[in-house]
Amino acid sequence: MKYAVIAPVAANTTADPEWISGYAQHAEACGFESIVAVEHAVVMTGYSSVYPYDRSGKMELADDCDIPDPLDLLAFLAARTSRIGLATGVLVLPNHHPVVLAKRLATIDALSGGRLRLCVGMGWMREEIEACGAPFEARGRRADEQIDVMRKLWAGASPEGVEHHGEFFDFRGAMSYPKPVRPDGVPIHIGGHSVAAARRAGRRGDGLQPLGVAGDDLRRLVGVMREEAEKNGRDPDALELSLGHLVGRITPERAESLAALGADRVVLAATPTQDLSQAKDELSACADRLGLVPA
């Protein structure tokens, strides 16, 4: 089992360079597999969109909470660490142009020695997505094409360059360097709670990170991902499953129950605090409980 930890956002500490550096370095020293950065390009005050992961319909973060750009944050942490994986969870894919995004991701991956993992979602806040210039209702179709564009640019090494002619993006003769470290490019996991997300993971992704689902609903999504992979001639056993839990509450027994559901990775949310020593102690206690090997 791999254990990732989310860079804590709610306490307004992820934009503090010394705080987040110390946190990431301690997570690395404790033996955590990766550190995960969340995204909201903007948060609209008084949004009417319904947050699907809380009964209130509102996300737990304050509208004015510091939410650094996840790729800039991960690039910064790449320079402050040496081994820990660097991941998004989730990057709101409709907010980004895939040609520019492919270059940014490949650059971070190359400079970090191949440590990047991308987890993308379609986004739930209509106001944010429309502010970024993307059509909300078409974001799923657009995302499929975005993933295809990025994979083409990462793989393309012909002197003639890469060409793509789709519904949303159109170009020919494109050369995009540097390339990601891995021959298959940056791993792309799909985050979300819908059947569409599970299908996308099976067709195009390297894994699934279900959000806000459990029990039979979770089993159904995993089944959909695997079935979709088989239909598209892909190996379902090669796809990873990442499930969520809490740094302060995860135990070996709970980890075993997640493994029984097929989890390859547990993505852990920390208790919000501005006290770095307290945050480090929580990571240390968690690593001890789980028997992680210090780096």
Short mmCIF file of C-alpha atoms in Angstrom, two decimals, residues 12-120:
data_model
loop_
_atom_site.label_atom_id
_atom_site.label_comp_id
_atom_site.label_asym_id
_atom_site.label_seq_id
_atom_site.Cartn_x
_atom_site.Cartn_y
_atom_site.Cartn_z
CA ASN A 12 -3.87 28.88 5.25
CA THR A 13 -0.37 27.39 5.36
CA THR A 14 0.26 26.07 1.85
CA ALA A 15 1.37 29.48 0.54
CA ASP A 16 3.85 29.92 3.42
CA PRO A 17 7.16 28.78 1.88
CA GLU A 18 8.85 27.75 5.11
CA TRP A 19 5.78 26.02 6.55
CA ILE A 20 4.95 23.96 3.46
CA SER A 21 8.62 23.16 2.83
CA GLY A 22 8.99 21.82 6.36
CA TYR A 23 5.78 19.82 6.04
CA ALA A 24 6.75 18.23 2.71
CA GLN A 25 10.28 17.46 3.90
CA HIS A 26 8.91 15.80 7.04
CA ALA A 27 6.39 13.77 5.01
CA GLU A 28 9.28 12.60 2.84
CA ALA A 29 11.40 11.72 5.87
CA CYS A 30 8.50 9.73 7.39
CA GLY A 31 8.22 7.56 4.28
CA PHE A 32 5.01 8.88 2.70
CA GLU A 33 4.84 8.10 -1.01
CA SER A 34 3.66 11.48 -2.26
CA ILE A 35 2.32 14.90 -1.37
CA VAL A 36 -0.88 16.05 -3.05
CA ALA A 37 -1.90 19.59 -4.04
CA VAL A 38 -5.52 20.67 -4.56
CA GLU A 39 -6.79 23.32 -6.97
CA HIS A 40 -9.27 26.13 -7.37
CA ALA A 41 -8.11 28.78 -9.84
CA VAL A 42 -10.69 31.13 -8.35
CA VAL A 43 -13.46 30.75 -5.78
CA MET A 44 -16.51 32.83 -6.59
CA THR A 45 -18.18 34.56 -3.68
CA GLY A 46 -21.78 33.50 -3.25
CA TYR A 47 -21.51 30.67 -5.77
CA SER A 48 -24.76 28.86 -6.53
CA SER A 49 -23.12 25.61 -7.67
CA VAL A 50 -23.59 22.66 -5.30
CA TYR A 51 -20.47 21.15 -3.75
CA PRO A 52 -21.16 17.41 -4.03
CA TYR A 53 -18.99 16.22 -1.12
CA ASP A 54 -20.79 17.88 1.81
CA ARG A 55 -24.43 17.88 2.81
CA SER A 56 -24.39 21.65 3.06
CA GLY A 57 -23.61 21.98 -0.64
CA LYS A 58 -20.70 24.25 0.26
CA MET A 59 -17.03 23.33 0.40
CA GLU A 60 -15.27 23.48 3.75
CA LEU A 61 -12.68 26.05 2.64
CA ALA A 62 -13.28 29.75 3.19
CA ASP A 63 -13.73 31.78 0.02
CA ASP A 64 -10.58 33.77 0.82
CA CYS A 65 -8.44 30.77 1.78
CA ASP A 66 -4.95 30.61 0.24
CA ILE A 67 -5.09 27.96 -2.51
CA PRO A 68 -1.78 28.15 -4.40
CA ASP A 69 -1.61 27.04 -8.01
CA PRO A 70 -0.94 23.30 -7.60
CA LEU A 71 1.67 23.00 -10.34
CA ASP A 72 3.64 26.00 -9.13
CA LEU A 73 3.43 24.62 -5.60
CA LEU A 74 4.65 21.19 -6.71
CA ALA A 75 7.50 22.72 -8.72
CA PHE A 76 8.53 24.62 -5.59
CA LEU A 77 8.34 21.47 -3.46
CA ALA A 78 10.29 19.50 -6.05
CA ALA A 79 13.23 21.79 -5.35
CA ARG A 80 12.81 21.43 -1.58
CA THR A 81 12.62 17.61 -1.58
CA SER A 82 14.42 14.79 -3.34
CA ARG A 83 12.32 11.61 -3.34
CA ILE A 84 8.68 12.14 -2.43
CA GLY A 85 6.15 11.94 -5.25
CA LEU A 86 4.37 15.10 -6.38
CA ALA A 87 0.68 14.85 -7.21
CA THR A 88 -2.45 16.85 -7.89
CA GLY A 89 -5.71 15.86 -6.28
CA VAL A 90 -7.52 17.13 -8.12
CA LEU A 91 -6.51 19.51 -10.89
CA VAL A 92 -9.65 21.07 -12.40
CA LEU A 93 -8.95 20.11 -15.99
CA PRO A 94 -11.44 22.48 -17.71
CA ASN A 95 -9.47 25.43 -16.29
CA HIS A 96 -6.44 24.59 -18.45
CA HIS A 97 -5.43 24.62 -22.11
CA PRO A 98 -3.94 21.16 -22.83
CA VAL A 99 -1.04 22.39 -25.01
CA VAL A 100 0.22 24.70 -22.26
CA LEU A 101 -0.62 22.18 -19.54
CA ALA A 102 1.33 19.42 -21.30
CA LYS A 103 4.45 21.60 -21.30
CA ARG A 104 4.06 22.61 -17.64
CA LEU A 105 3.56 19.01 -16.51
CA ALA A 106 6.45 17.66 -18.57
CA THR A 107 8.73 20.38 -17.22
CA ILE A 108 7.94 19.58 -13.58
CA ASP A 109 8.29 15.87 -14.24
CA ALA A 110 11.64 16.27 -15.99
CA LEU A 111 13.08 18.62 -13.36
CA SER A 112 11.88 16.43 -10.47
CA GLY A 113 13.27 13.22 -11.94
CA GLY A 114 9.93 11.69 -12.87
CA ARG A 115 8.09 12.26 -9.59
CA LEU A 116 4.85 13.78 -10.94
CA ARG A 117 1.38 12.18 -10.87
CA LEU A 118 -1.62 14.00 -12.27
CA CYS A 119 -5.12 13.48 -10.91
CA VAL A 120 -7.75 15.50 -12.76
#
